[in-house]
PDB file of C-alpha atoms in Angstrom:
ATOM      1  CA  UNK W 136       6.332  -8.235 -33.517  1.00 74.00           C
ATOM      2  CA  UNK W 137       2.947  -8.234 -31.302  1.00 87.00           C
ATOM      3  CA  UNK W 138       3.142  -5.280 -28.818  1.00 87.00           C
ATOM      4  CA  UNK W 139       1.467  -8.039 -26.163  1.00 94.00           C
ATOM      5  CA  UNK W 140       4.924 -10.254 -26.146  1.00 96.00           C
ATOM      6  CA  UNK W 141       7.747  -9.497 -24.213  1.00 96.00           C
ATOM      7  CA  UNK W 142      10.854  -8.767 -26.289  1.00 97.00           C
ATOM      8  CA  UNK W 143      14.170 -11.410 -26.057  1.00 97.00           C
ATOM      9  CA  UNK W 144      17.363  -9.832 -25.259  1.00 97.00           C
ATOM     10  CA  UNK W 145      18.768 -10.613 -27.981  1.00 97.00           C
ATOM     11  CA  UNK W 146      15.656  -8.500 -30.161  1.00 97.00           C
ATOM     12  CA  UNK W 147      15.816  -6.035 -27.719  1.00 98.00           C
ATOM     13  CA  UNK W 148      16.515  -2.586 -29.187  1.00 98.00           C
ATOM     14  CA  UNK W 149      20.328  -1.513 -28.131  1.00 97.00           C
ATOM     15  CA  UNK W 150      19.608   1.880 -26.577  1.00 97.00           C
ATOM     16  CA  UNK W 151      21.711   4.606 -25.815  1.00 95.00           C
ATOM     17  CA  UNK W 152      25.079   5.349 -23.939  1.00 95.00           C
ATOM     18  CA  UNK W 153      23.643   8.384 -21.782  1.00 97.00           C
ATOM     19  CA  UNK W 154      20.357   9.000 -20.037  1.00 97.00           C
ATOM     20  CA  UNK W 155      17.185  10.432 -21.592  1.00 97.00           C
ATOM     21  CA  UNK W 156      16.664  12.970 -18.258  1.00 97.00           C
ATOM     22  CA  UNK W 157      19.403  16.296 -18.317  1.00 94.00           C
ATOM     23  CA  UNK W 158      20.195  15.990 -14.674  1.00 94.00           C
ATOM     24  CA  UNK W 159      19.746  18.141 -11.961  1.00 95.00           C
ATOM     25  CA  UNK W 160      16.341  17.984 -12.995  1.00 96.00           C
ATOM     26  CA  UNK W 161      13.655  19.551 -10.249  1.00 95.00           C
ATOM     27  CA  UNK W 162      10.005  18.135  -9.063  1.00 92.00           C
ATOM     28  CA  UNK W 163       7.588  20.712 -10.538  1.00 90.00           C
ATOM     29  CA  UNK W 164       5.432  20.196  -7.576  1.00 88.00           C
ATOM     30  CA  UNK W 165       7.579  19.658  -4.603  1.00 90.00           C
ATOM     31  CA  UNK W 166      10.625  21.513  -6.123  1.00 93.00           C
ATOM     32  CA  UNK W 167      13.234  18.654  -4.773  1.00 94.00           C
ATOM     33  CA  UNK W 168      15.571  17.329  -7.405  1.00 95.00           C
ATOM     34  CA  UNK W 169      14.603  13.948  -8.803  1.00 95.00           C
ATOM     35  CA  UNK W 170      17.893  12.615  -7.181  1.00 94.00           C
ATOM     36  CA  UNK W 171      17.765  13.313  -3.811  1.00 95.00           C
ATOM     37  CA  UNK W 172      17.818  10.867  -0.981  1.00 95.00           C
ATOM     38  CA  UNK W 173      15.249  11.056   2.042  1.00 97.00           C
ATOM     39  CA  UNK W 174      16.705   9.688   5.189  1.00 97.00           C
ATOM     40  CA  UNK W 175      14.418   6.744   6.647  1.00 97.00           C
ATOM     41  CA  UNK W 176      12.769   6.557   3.391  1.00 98.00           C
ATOM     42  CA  UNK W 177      12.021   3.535   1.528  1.00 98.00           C
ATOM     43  CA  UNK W 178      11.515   2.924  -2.538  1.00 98.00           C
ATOM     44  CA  UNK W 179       8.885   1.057  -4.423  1.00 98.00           C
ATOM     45  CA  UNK W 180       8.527   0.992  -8.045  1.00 98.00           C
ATOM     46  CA  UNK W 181       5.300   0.234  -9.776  1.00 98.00           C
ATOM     47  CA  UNK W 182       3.663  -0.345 -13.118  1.00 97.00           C
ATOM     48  CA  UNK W 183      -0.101   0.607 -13.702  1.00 96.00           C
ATOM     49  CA  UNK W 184      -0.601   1.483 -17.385  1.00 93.00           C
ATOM     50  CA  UNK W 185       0.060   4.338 -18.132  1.00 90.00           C
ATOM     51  CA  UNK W 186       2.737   6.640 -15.900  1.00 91.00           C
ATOM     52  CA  UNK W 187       0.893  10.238 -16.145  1.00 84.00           C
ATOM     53  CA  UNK W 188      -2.067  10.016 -14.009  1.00 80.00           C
ATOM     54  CA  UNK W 189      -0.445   6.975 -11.721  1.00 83.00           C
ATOM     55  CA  UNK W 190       2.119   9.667 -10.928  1.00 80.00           C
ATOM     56  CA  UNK W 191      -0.094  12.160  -9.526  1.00 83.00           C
ATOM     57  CA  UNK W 192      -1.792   9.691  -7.619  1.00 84.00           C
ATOM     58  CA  UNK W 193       1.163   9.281  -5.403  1.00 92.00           C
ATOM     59  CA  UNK W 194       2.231  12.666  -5.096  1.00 87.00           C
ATOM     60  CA  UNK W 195      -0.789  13.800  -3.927  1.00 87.00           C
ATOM     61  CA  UNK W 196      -0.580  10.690  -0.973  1.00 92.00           C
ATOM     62  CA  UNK W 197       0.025  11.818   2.058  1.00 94.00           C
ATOM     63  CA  UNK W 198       3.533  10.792   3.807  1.00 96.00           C
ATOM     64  CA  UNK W 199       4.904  10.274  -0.349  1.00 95.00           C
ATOM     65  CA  UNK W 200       7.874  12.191  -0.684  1.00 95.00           C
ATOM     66  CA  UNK W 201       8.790  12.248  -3.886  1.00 94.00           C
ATOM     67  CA  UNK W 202       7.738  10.632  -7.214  1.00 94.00           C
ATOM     68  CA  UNK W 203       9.188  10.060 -10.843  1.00 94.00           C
ATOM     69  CA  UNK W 204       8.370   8.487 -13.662  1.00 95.00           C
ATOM     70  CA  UNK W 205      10.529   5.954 -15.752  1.00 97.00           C
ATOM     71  CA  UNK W 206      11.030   2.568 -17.382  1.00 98.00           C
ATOM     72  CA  UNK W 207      11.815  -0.795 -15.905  1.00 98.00           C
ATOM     73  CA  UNK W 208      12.024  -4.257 -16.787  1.00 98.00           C
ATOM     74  CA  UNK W 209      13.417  -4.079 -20.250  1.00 98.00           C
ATOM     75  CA  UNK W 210      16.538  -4.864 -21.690  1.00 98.00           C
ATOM     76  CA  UNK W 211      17.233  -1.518 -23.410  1.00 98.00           C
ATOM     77  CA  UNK W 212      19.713   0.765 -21.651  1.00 98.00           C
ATOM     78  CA  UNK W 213      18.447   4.237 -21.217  1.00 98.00           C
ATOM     79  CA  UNK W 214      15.246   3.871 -23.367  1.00 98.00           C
ATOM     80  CA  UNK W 215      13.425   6.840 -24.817  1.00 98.00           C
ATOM     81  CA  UNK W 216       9.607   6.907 -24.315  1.00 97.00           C
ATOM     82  CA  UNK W 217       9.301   6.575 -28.377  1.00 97.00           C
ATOM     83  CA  UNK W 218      11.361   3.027 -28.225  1.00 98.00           C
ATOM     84  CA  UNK W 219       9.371   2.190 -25.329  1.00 97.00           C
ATOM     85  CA  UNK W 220       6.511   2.415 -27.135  1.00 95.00           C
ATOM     86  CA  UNK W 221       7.345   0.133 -29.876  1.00 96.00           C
ATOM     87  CA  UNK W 222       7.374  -2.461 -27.639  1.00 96.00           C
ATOM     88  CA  UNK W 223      11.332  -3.982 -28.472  1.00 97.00           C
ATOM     89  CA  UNK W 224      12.804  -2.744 -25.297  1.00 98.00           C
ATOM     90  CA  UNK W 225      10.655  -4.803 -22.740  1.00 98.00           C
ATOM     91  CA  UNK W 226      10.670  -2.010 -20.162  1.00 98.00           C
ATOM     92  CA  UNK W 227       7.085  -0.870 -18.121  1.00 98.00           C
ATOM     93  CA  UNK W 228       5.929   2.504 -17.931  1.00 97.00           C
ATOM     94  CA  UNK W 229       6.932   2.566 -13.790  1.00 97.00           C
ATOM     95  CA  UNK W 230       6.459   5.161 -10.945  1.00 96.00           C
ATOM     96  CA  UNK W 231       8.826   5.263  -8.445  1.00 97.00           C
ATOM     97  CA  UNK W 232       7.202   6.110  -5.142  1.00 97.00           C
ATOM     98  CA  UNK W 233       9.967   7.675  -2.363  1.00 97.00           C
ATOM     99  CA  UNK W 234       7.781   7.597   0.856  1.00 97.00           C
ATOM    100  CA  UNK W 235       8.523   8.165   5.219  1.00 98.00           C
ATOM    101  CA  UNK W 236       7.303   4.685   6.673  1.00 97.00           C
ATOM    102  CA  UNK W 237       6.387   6.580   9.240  1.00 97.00           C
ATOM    103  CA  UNK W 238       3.616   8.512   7.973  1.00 98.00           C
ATOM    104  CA  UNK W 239       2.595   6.143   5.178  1.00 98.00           C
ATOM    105  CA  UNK W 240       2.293   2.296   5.251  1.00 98.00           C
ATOM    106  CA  UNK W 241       3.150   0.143   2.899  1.00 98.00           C
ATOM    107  CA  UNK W 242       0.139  -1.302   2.400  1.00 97.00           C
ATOM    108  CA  UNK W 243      -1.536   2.125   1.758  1.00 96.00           C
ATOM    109  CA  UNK W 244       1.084   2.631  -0.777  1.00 97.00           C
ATOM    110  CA  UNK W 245      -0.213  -0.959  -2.278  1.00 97.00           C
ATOM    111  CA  UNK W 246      -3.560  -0.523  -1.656  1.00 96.00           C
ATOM    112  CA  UNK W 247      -3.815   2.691  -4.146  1.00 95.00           C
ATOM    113  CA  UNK W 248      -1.848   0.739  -6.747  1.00 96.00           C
ATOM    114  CA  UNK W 249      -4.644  -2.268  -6.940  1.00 97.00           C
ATOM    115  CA  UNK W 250      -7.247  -0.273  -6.322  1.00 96.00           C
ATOM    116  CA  UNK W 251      -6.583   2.393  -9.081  1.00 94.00           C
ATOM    117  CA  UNK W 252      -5.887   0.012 -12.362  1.00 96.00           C
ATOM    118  CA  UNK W 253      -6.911  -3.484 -13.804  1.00 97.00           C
ATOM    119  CA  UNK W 254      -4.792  -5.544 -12.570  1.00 98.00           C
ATOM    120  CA  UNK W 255      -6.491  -8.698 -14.313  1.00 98.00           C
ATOM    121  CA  UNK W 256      -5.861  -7.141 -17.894  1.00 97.00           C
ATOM    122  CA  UNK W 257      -2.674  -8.551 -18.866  1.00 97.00           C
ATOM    123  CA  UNK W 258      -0.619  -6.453 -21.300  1.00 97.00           C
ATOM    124  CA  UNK W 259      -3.305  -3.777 -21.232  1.00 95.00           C
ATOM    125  CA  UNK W 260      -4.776  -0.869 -19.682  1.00 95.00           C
ATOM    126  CA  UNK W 261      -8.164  -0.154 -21.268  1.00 91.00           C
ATOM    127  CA  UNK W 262      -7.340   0.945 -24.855  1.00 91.00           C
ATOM    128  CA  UNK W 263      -3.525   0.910 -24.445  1.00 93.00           C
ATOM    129  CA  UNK W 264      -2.169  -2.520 -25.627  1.00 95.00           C
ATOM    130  CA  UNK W 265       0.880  -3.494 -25.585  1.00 96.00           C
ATOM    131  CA  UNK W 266       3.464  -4.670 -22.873  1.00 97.00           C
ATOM    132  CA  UNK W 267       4.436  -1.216 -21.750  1.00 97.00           C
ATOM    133  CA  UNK W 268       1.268  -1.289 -20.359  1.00 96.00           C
ATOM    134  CA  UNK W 269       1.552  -4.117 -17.814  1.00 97.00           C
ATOM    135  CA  UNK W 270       0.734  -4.321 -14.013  1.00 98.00           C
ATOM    136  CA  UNK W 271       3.892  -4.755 -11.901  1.00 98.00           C
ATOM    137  CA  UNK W 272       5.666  -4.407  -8.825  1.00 98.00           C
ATOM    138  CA  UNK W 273       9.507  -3.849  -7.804  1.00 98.00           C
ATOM    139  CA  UNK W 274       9.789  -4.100  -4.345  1.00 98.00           C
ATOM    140  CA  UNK W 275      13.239  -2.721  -2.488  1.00 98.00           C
ATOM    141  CA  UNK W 276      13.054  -4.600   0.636  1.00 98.00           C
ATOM    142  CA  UNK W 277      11.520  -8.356   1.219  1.00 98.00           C
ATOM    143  CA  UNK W 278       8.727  -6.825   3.746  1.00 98.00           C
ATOM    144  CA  UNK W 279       7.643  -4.851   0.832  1.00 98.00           C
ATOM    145  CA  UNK W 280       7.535  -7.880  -1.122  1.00 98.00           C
ATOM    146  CA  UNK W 281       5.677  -9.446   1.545  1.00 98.00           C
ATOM    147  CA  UNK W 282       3.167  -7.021   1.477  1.00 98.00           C
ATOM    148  CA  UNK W 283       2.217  -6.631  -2.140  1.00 98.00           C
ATOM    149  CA  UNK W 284       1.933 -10.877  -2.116  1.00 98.00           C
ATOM    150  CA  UNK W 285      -0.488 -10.714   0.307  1.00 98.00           C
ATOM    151  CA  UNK W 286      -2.378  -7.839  -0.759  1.00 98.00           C
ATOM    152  CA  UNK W 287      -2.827  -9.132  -4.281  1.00 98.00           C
ATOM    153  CA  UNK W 288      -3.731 -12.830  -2.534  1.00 97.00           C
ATOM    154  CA  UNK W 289      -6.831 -10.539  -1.037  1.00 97.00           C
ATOM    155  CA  UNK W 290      -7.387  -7.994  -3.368  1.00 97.00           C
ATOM    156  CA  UNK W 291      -7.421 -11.579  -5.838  1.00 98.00           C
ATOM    157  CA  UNK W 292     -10.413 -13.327  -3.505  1.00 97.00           C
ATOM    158  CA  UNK W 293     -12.273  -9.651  -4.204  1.00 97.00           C
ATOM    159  CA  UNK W 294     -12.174  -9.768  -7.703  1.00 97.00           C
ATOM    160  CA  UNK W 295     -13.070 -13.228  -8.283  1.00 97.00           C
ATOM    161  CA  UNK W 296     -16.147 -12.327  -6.267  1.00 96.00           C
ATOM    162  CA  UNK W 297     -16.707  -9.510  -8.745  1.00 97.00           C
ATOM    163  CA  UNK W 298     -16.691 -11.165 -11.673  1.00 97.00           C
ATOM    164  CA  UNK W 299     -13.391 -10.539 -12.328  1.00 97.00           C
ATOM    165  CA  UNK W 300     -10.390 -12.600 -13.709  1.00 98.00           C
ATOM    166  CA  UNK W 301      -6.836 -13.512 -12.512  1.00 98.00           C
ATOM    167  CA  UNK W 302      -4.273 -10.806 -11.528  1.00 98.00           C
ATOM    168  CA  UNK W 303      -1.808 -10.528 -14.035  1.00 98.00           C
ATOM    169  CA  UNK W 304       0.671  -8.066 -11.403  1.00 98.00           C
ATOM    170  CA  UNK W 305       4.449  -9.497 -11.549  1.00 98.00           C
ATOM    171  CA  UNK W 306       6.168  -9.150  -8.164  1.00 98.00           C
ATOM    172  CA  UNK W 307       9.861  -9.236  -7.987  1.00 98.00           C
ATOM    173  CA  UNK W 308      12.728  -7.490  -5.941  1.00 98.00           C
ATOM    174  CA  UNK W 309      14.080  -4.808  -7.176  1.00 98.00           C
ATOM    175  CA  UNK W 310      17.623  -5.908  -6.727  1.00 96.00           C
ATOM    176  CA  UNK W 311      19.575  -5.608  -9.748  1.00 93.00           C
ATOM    177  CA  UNK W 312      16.711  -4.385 -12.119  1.00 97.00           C
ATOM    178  CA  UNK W 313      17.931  -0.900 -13.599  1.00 98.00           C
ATOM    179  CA  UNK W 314      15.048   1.876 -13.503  1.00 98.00           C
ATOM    180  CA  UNK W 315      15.542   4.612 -16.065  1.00 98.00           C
ATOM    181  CA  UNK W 316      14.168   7.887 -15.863  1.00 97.00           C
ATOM    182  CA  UNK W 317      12.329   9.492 -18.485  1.00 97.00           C
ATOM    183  CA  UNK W 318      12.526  12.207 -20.445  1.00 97.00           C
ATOM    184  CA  UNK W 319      11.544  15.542 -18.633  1.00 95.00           C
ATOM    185  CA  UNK W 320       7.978  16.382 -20.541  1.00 91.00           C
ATOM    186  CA  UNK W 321       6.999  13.022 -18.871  1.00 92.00           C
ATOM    187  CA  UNK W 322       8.087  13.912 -15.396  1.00 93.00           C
ATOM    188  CA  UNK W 323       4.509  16.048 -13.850  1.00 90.00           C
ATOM    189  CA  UNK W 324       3.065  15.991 -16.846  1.00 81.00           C
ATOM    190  CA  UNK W 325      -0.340  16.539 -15.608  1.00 80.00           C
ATOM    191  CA  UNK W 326       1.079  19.250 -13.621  1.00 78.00           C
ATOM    192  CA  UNK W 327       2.374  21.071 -16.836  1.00 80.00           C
ATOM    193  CA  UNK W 328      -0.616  19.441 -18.847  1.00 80.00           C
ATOM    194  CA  UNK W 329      -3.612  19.427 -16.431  1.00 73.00           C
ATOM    195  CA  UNK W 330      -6.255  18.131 -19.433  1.00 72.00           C
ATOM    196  CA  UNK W 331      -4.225  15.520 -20.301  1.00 70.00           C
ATOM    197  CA  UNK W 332      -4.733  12.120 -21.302  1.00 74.00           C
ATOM    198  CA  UNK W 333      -5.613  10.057 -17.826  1.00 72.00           C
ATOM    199  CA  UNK W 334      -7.234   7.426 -17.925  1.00 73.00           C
ATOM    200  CA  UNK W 335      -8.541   5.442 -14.892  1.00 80.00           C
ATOM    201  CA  UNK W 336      -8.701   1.903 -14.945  1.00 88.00           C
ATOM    202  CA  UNK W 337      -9.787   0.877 -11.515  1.00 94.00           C
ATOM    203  CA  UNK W 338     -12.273  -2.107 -11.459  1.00 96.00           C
ATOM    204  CA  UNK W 339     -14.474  -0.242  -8.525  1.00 95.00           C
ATOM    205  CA  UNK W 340     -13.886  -3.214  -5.884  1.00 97.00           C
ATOM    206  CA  UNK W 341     -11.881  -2.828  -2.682  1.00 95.00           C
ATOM    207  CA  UNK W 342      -9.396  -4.356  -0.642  1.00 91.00           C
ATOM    208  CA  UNK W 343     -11.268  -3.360   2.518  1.00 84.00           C
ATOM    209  CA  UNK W 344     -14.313  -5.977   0.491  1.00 53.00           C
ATOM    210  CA  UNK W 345     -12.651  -8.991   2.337  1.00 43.00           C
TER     211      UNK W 345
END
């Protein structure tokens, strides 16, 4: 199977019963367990390549609350990172970004996302191939939704303009789409592993270009 096409259902791996992530589990940085809720919070999940350094990009954002990594938009039920990686459960190496509308728009939330990967590369982040890798958005309300349409419609007229291709970032709700966690050595990693693999993506152009 090529690592660059999206697995059917039906050649989907089949999974597991129980998830990869021993629950409570705790935030190495911010110490709050991965399941807590935030009153007046919202959710967005979002694919960049690879989870480890898009993680720490967003808990170090102001007005974030919490972060975790995990898979999403696959057809494998609780996924391990090593069937992930084959590229037969269909899922995306996501970050789920908790954050207070209040202190941090959703458009800043977006804007770090573009601006921090290739979003024109397709099943691909620099030298990581395969569909695990994809750009992509899950959006928990339809104003987040709105947002990330119109900020890739800009951030789109900016890259043409540099030389670059079309964005390859799926948008969808998040309704219905099951987000797994994954297993705890991914969760901070960079915390735990502060030399470790991180590669940055980001074209160079802005949003603010237009």
């Amino acid at each position: 199977m090529n690592k660059t096409d999206i697995v059917s259902p039906e050649n989907a791996l089949p999974g597991g019963h129980t998830p990869v992530l021993v629950m409570p589990f705790f935030h190495r940085v911010t110490g709050d367990r991965l399941d807590r809720s935030f009153s007046g919070s919202e959710t967005i999940y979002l694919a960049m390549g690879c989870f480890w350094g898009a993680k720490k990009l967003f808990w170090t954002t102001d007005g974030v609350l919490q972060t975790a990594v995990g898979y999403m938009g696959g057809f494998t039920p609780n996924p391990t990172y090593r069937e992930v990686c084959t590229g037969r459960t269909g899922h995306a190496e996501t970050v789920r970004v908790t954050y207070d509308p209040s202190q941090v728009s959703t458009e800043t939330i977006l804007t770090a996302f573009f601006e921090n990967h290739d979003p024109t590369q397709g099943m691909r982040q620099g030298n990581d191939v395969g569909t695990q890798y994809r750009s992509a958005i899950w959006c928990s309300t339809t104003e987040q939704f709105m947002a990330a349409t119109t900020l890739k419609g800009t951030f789109q007229a900016n890259l043409l303009n540099a030389g670059y291709g079309a964005i390859t970032t799926a948008i969808s709700l998040a309704n219905g789409v099951e987000f797994y966690l994954a297993e705890a050595e991914h969760q901070q990693y960079l915390e735990e592993n502060p030399s470790g693999y991180c590669p940055v993506h980001a074209t160079g152009v802005c949003l603010a270009n237009s």
